[in-house]
Short mmCIF file of C-alpha atoms in Angstrom, two decimals:
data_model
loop_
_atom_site.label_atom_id
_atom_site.label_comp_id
_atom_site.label_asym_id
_atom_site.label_seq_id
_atom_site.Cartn_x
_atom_site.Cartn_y
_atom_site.Cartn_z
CA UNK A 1 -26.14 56.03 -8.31
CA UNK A 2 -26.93 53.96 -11.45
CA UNK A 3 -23.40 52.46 -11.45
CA UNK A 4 -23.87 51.23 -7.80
CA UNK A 5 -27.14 49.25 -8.67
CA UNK A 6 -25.38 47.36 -10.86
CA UNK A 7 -21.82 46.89 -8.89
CA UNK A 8 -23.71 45.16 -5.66
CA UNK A 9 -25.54 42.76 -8.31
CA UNK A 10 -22.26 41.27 -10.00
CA UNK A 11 -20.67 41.12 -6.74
CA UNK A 12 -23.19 38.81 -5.79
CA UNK A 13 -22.55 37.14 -8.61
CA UNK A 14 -18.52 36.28 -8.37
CA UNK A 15 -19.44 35.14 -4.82
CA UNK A 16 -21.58 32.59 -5.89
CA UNK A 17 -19.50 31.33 -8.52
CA UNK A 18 -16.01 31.46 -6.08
CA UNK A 19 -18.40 28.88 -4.17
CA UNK A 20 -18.19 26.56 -7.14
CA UNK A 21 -14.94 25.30 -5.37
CA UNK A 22 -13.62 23.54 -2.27
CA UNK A 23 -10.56 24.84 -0.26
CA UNK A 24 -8.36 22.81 -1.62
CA UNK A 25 -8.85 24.89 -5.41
CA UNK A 26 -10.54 21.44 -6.77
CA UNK A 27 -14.21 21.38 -7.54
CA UNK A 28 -16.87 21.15 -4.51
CA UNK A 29 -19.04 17.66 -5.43
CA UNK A 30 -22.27 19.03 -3.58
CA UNK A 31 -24.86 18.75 -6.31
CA UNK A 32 -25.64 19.72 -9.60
CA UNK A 33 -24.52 18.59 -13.22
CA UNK A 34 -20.54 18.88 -12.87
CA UNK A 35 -20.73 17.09 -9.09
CA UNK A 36 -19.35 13.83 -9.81
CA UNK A 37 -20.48 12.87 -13.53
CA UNK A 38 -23.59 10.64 -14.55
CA UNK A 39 -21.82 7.50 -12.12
CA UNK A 40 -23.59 5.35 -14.91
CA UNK A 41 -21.11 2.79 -13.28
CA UNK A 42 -22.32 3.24 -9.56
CA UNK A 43 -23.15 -0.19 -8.91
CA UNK A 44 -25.28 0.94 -5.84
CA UNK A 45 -24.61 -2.74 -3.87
CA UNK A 46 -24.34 -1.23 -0.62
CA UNK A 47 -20.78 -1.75 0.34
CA UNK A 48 -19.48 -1.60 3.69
CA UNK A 49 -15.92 -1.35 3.28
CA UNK A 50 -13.60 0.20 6.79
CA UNK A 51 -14.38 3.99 6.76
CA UNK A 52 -17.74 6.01 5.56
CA UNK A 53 -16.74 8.97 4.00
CA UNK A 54 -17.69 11.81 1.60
CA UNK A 55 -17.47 11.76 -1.76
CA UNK A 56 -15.62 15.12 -1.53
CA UNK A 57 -12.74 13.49 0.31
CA UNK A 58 -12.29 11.62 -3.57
CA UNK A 59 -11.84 15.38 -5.08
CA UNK A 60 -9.34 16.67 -1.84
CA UNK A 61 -7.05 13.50 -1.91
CA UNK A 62 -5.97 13.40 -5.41
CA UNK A 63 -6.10 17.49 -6.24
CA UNK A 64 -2.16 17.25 -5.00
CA UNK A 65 -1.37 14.51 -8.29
CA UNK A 66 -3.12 16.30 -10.56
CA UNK A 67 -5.92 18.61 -12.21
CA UNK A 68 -9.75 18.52 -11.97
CA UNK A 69 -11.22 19.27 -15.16
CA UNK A 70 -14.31 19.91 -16.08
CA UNK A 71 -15.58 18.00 -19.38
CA UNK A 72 -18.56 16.97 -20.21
CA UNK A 73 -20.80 14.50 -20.15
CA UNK A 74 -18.72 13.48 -17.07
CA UNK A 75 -18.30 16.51 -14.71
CA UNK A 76 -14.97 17.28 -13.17
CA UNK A 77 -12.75 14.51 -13.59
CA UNK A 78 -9.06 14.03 -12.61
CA UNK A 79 -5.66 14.49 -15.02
CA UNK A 80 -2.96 12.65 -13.42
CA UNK A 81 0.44 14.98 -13.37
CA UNK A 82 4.11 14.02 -14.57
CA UNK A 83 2.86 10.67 -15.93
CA UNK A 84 4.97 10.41 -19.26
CA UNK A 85 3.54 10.37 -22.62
CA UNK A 86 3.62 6.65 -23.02
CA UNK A 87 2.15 6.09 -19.71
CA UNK A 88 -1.28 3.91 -19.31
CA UNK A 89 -3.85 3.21 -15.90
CA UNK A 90 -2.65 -0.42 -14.55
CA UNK A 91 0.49 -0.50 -16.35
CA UNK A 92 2.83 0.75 -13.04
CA UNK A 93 2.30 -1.74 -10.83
CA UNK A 94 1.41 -5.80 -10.72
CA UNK A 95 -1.14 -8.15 -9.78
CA UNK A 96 -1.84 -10.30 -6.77
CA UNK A 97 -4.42 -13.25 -6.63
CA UNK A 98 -6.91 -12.81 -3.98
CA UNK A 99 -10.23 -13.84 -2.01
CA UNK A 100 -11.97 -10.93 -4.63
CA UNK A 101 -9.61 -12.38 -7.97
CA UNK A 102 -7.00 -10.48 -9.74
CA UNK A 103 -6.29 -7.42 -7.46
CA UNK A 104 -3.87 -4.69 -9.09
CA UNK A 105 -1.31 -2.81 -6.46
CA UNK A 106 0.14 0.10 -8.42
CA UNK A 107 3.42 1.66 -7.38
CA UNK A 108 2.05 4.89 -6.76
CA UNK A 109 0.98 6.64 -3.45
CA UNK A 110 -2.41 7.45 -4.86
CA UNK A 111 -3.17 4.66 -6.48
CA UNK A 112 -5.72 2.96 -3.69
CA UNK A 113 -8.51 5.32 -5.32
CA UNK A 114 -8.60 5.89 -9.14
CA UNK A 115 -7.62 2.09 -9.56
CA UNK A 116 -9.75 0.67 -7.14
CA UNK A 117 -13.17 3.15 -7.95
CA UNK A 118 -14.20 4.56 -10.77
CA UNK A 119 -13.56 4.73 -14.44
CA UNK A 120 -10.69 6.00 -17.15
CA UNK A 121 -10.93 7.24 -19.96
CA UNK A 122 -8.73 9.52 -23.11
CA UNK A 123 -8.98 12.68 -24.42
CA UNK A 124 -6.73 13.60 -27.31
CA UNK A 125 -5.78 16.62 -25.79
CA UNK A 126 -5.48 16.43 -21.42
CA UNK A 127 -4.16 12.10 -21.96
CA UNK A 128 -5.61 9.80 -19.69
CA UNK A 129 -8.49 11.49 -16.97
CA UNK A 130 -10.44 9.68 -14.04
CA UNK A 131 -14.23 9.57 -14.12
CA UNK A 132 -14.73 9.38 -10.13
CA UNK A 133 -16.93 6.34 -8.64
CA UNK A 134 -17.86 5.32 -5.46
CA UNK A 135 -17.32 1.48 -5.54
CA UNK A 136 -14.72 -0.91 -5.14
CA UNK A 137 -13.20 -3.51 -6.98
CA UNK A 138 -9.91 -5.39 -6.87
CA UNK A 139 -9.47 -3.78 -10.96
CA UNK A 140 -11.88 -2.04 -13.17
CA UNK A 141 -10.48 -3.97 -16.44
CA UNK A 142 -11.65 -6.29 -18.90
CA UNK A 143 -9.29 -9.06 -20.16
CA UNK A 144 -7.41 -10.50 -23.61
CA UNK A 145 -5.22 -13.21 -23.82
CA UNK A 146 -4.12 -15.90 -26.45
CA UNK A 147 -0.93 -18.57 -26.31
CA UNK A 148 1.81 -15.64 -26.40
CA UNK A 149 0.20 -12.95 -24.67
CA UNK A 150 -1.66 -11.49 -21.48
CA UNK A 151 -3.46 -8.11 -22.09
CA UNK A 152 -6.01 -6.38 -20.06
CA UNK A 153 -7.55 -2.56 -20.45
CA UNK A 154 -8.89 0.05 -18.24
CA UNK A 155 -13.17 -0.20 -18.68
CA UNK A 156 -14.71 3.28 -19.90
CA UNK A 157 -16.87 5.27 -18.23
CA UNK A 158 -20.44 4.46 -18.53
CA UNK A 159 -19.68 0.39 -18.74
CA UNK A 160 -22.15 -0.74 -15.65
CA UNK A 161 -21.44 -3.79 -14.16
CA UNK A 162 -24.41 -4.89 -11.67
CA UNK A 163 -25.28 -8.35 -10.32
CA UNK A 164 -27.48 -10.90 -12.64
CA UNK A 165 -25.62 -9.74 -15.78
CA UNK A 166 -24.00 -12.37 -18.41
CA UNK A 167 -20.97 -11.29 -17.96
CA UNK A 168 -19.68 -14.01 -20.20
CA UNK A 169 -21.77 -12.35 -23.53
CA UNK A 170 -20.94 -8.58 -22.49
CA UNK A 171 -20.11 -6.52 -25.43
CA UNK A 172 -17.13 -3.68 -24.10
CA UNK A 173 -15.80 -1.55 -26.78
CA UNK A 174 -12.80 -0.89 -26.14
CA UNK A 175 -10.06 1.44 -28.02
CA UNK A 176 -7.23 -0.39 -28.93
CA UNK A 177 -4.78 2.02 -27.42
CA UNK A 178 -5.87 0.99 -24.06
CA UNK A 179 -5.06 -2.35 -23.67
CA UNK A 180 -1.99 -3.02 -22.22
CA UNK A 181 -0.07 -6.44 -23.34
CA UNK A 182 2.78 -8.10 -22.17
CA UNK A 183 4.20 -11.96 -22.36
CA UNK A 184 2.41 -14.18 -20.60
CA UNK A 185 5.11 -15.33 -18.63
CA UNK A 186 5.57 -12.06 -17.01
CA UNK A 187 2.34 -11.56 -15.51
CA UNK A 188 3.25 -12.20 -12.41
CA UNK A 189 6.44 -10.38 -11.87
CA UNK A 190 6.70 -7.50 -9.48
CA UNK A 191 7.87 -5.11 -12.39
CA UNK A 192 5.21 -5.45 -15.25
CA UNK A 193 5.84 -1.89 -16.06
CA UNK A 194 9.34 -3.67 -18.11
CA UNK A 195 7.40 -5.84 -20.02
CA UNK A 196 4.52 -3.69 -21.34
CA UNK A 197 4.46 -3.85 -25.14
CA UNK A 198 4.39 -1.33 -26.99
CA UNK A 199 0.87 0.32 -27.81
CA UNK A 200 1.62 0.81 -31.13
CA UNK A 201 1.53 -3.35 -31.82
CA UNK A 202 -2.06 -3.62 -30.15
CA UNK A 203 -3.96 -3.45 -33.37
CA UNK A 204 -2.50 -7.02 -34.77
CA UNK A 205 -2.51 -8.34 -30.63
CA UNK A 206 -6.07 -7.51 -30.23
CA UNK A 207 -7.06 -9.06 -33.20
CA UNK A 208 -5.20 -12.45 -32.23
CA UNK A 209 -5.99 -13.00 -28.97
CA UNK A 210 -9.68 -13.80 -26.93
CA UNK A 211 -11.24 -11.46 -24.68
CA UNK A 212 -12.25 -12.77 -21.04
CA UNK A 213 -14.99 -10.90 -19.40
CA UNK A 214 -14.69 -13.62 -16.07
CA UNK A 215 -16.04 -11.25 -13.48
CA UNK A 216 -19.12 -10.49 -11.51
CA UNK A 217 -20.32 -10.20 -7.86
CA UNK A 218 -20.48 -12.93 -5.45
CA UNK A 219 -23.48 -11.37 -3.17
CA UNK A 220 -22.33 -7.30 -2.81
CA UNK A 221 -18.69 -8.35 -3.41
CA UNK A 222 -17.41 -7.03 -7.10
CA UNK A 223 -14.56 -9.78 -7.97
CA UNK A 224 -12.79 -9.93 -11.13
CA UNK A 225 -10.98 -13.63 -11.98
CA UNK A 226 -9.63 -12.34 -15.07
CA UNK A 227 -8.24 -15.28 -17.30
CA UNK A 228 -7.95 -17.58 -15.06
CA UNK A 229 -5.66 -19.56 -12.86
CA UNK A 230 -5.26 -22.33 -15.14
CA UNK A 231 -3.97 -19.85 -17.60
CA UNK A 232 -1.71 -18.34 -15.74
CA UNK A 233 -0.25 -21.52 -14.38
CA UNK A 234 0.43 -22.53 -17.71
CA UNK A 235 2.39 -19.14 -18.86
CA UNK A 236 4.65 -19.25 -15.60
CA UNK A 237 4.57 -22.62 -14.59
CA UNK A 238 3.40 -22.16 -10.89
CA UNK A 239 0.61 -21.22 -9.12
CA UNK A 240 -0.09 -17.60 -7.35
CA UNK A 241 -0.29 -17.15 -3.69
CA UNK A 242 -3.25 -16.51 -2.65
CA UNK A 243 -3.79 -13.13 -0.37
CA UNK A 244 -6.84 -12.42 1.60
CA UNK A 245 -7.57 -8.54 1.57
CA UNK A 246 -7.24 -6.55 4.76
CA UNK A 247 -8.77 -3.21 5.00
CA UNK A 248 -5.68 -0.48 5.65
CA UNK A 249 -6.18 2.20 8.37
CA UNK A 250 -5.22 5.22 6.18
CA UNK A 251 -4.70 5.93 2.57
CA UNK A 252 -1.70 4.75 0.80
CA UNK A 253 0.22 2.37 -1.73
CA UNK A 254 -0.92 -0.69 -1.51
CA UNK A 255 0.88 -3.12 0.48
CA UNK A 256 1.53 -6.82 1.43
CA UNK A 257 2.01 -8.43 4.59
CA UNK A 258 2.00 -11.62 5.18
CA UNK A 259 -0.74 -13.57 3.74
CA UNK A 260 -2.88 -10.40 3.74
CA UNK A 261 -2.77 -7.46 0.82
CA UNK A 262 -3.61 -4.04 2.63
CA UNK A 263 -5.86 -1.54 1.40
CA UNK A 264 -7.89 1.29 1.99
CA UNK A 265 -11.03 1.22 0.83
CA UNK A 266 -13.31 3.35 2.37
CA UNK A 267 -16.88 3.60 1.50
CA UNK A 268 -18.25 6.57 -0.03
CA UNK A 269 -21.37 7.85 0.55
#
């Protein structure tokens, strides 16, 4: 009799916990401390980008490309799979000049989300992981550049960017390893992935070249200009096209079509 007091309390018990988690085997972002991380980052300016939808649709989408993991202070965050050891976030892809500034279209299905929300970050031992966020930008990166070079890196969880800041005097720290350099007259080539440098040359880059914090929010719109047309025009000797951004009607790569760059961008709530 004892022994079947204390069986009907522990199953209890693993039911609760087995609750801890969605269908889809990646973790349920209903509350409490491992939900969706601190969201220092949430700028809170009331986007109202195409389609309202939960922040658990963030956690179902991406649990086929990789593993939710829970680390603190963060919460669960996401480990891309079969990225390569010498892989980066915004190195697979290129950039496209439009009505919100530099706007990066990476090559990969999934890449609408964790490079248009959110943070990333690098743990010595699980690589690059997403910190999940709810609003969007055209790219969550700060910028470097000198004569030679165009660099830009991934900005780390907890950097807040809200409206009324000086952008101009924000200090970022940023690890060396993350930035991602290449020769300035590259930047605008479909295939920047060729070009990237390797990171093992960042340490005397970073220390030659400027950083460019030129972003900020023109009313609730989060635009980032980057370095600059004028720079750009002077490393390839032309100007970019400019692109207006068109909501898409489902998730997917990126795309351009005609004068418009499509993209889903639904807004979380």
């Amino acid at each position: 009799m004892k022994r079947i007091l204390w069986i009907i309390p522990l199953i209890f018990l693993l039911t609760a916990a087995g609750s801890a988690f969605i269908s889809s085997g990646c973790p349920a972002a209903t509350g409490g401390s491992n939900a969706a991380g601190p969201q220092d980052y949430r700028q809170g300016n009331n986007q109202d980008y195409g389609t309202d939808l939960d922040i658990n649709y963030e956690y179902d989408y991406l649990a086929p490309y990789g593993d939710w993991v829970n680390m603190d202070p963060y919460g669960y965050v996401w480990v891309p799979r079969h990225m390569g050891y010498r892989w980066r976030p915004y190195s697979d892809g290129h950039w496209v000049w439009t009505d919100y500034g530099w706007t990066w279209m990476d090559n990969s299905e999934w890449g609408w989300m964790p490079f248009h929300y959110g943070r990333w970050n690098m743990d010595n031992d699980i690589g690059w992981y997403w910190v999940p966020g709810t609003t969007w930008g055209p790219a969550w990166v700060t910028w470097r550049s000198n004569d030679m070079y165009m660099g830009w890196a991934p900005l780390p969880p907890g950097v807040e960017l809200r409206a009324g800041m000086d952008f101009a005097s924000l200090r970022i720290d940023v690890p060396g390893s993350f930035w991602i350099f290449i020769g300035g007259s590259h930047f605008m080539d479909r295939d920047i992935h060729s070009y990237v440098i390797p990171y093992e040359r960042n340490v005397t880059i970073v220390y030659n070249t400027t950083i460019y914090n030129n972003f900020g929010f023109r009313g609730n719109r989060f635009y980032n200009d980057g370095v600059g047309m004028d720079r750009v025009r002077r490393f390839t000797g032309r100007d970019a096209p400019r692109y207006t951004i068109q909501d898409a009607r489902q998730p997917g790569r990126d795309r351009i079509a005609g004068r418009d760059v499509q993209i889903y961008r639904p807004s979380f709530k």
